[in-house]
Coordinates of C-alpha atoms in Angstrom, one line a residue:
Q224 CA 0.0 0.0 0.0
V225 CA 1.4 3.4 -1.0
Q226 CA 2.1 5.9 1.7
L227 CA 3.1 9.6 1.5
V228 CA 5.3 11.2 4.1
E229 CA 5.9 15.0 4.2
S230 CA 8.8 16.7 5.8
G231 CA 10.6 20.0 5.8
G232 CA 8.2 22.3 7.6
G233 CA 9.1 24.7 10.3
L234 CA 9.2 28.3 11.5
V235 CA 10.5 30.9 9.1
Q236 CA 10.5 34.7 9.0
P237 CA 8.5 36.6 6.4
G238 CA 10.5 36.8 3.1
G239 CA 12.2 33.5 3.9
S240 CA 12.3 30.2 2.2
L241 CA 11.5 26.5 2.9
R242 CA 11.6 23.4 0.9
L243 CA 9.1 20.7 1.6
S244 CA 9.5 17.1 0.6
C245 CA 6.9 14.3 0.0
A246 CA 8.3 10.8 -0.1
A247 CA 6.2 8.0 -1.5
S248 CA 6.7 4.3 -0.6
G249 CA 6.1 3.3 -4.2
S250 CA 6.9 4.4 -7.7
I251 CA 3.8 6.5 -8.5
F252 CA 5.2 9.8 -9.8
N253 CA 5.6 8.5 -13.3
I254 CA 2.0 7.2 -13.2
Y255 CA 0.0 9.9 -11.5
A256 CA 0.0 13.7 -11.1
M257 CA 0.9 14.9 -7.7
D258 CA -0.5 17.9 -5.8
W259 CA 0.3 20.0 -2.8
Y260 CA -2.5 21.4 -0.6
R261 CA -2.5 23.5 2.5
Q262 CA -4.9 24.1 5.3
A263 CA -4.8 27.1 7.7
P264 CA -6.6 27.0 11.0
G265 CA -10.4 27.6 10.5
K266 CA -10.1 27.5 6.7
Q267 CA -10.8 25.0 4.0
R268 CA -8.0 23.0 2.5
E269 CA -6.5 24.9 -0.5
W270 CA -4.8 23.7 -3.6
V271 CA -1.2 24.9 -3.9
A272 CA 0.5 23.2 -6.8
T273 CA 0.3 20.3 -9.2
I274 CA 3.0 18.5 -11.2
T275 CA 1.9 16.1 -14.0
T276 CA 3.5 12.9 -15.1
S277 CA 5.2 14.8 -18.0
G278 CA 6.5 17.5 -15.6
S279 CA 4.0 20.3 -16.4
T280 CA 3.3 22.5 -13.4
H281 CA 0.3 24.5 -12.3
Y282 CA -0.3 27.0 -9.5
P283 CA -3.0 29.2 -8.2
A284 CA -2.5 32.9 -8.4
S285 CA -1.8 33.1 -4.6
V286 CA 1.5 31.3 -4.9
K287 CA 2.5 31.6 -8.6
G288 CA 6.0 33.0 -8.9
R289 CA 6.9 32.2 -5.3
F290 CA 6.4 28.4 -5.1
T291 CA 7.9 25.8 -7.3
I292 CA 6.9 22.1 -7.4
S293 CA 9.3 19.5 -8.7
K294 CA 9.9 15.8 -8.5
D295 CA 12.6 13.2 -8.6
N296 CA 11.1 9.9 -10.0
A297 CA 14.2 7.9 -9.0
K298 CA 13.8 9.0 -5.4
N299 CA 10.0 8.8 -5.4
T300 CA 9.9 12.3 -4.0
V301 CA 8.1 15.5 -4.9
Y302 CA 9.2 18.8 -3.6
L303 CA 7.7 22.2 -2.9
Q304 CA 10.2 25.1 -2.9
M305 CA 8.6 28.1 -1.2
N306 CA 10.2 31.5 -1.5
S307 CA 9.2 35.0 -0.4
L308 CA 7.0 33.5 2.3
K309 CA 4.2 35.5 3.8
P310 CA 2.4 35.2 7.1
E311 CA -0.7 34.1 5.2
D312 CA 1.3 31.1 3.9
T313 CA 1.1 29.7 7.5
A314 CA -0.7 26.3 7.3
V315 CA -0.3 22.6 7.4
Y316 CA 0.9 21.4 4.0
Y317 CA -0.1 18.1 2.5
C318 CA 0.8 16.2 -0.6
N319 CA -1.8 14.3 -2.4
V320 CA -2.3 11.8 -5.2
Q321 CA -5.5 10.8 -6.9
L322 CA -5.4 7.0 -7.1
P323 CA -8.0 4.9 -8.9
K324 CA -9.5 3.9 -5.5
G325 CA -9.5 7.5 -4.2
P326 CA -7.3 10.3 -2.9
L327 CA -4.3 9.5 -0.8
W328 CA -3.0 12.1 1.6
G329 CA 0.2 12.4 3.7
Q330 CA 0.1 13.4 7.4
G331 CA 1.0 17.0 6.7
T332 CA 3.9 19.2 7.8
Q333 CA 3.4 22.5 9.6
V334 CA 4.7 25.7 8.1
T335 CA 4.7 28.9 10.2
V336 CA 5.7 32.2 8.8
S337 CA 6.2 34.7 11.6
S338 CA 8.7 37.3 12.8

């Protein structure tokens, strides 16, 4: 059974950077598109980035130009490079894959942007 494990979160000052990682226990990145989502306290989960099997990337306007999603198929890992972080980026960040039997989520990693 495939599992996703996120890491790399932490506390960073506004304007700083973090790189999140999502490691899969199986070789799925060349089969399925991968997504990053985030959820702030009291808010709905929000889509942050997608990378397709061919490597195409997509972002909402709120993070475009600041966040970059990438993947390493050999390491079964997808990354989210976050630059120019803002306090409103504070959230728990999750990676996600839509499997035929339904969505699979990791446990999440906390990102806090504060001075």
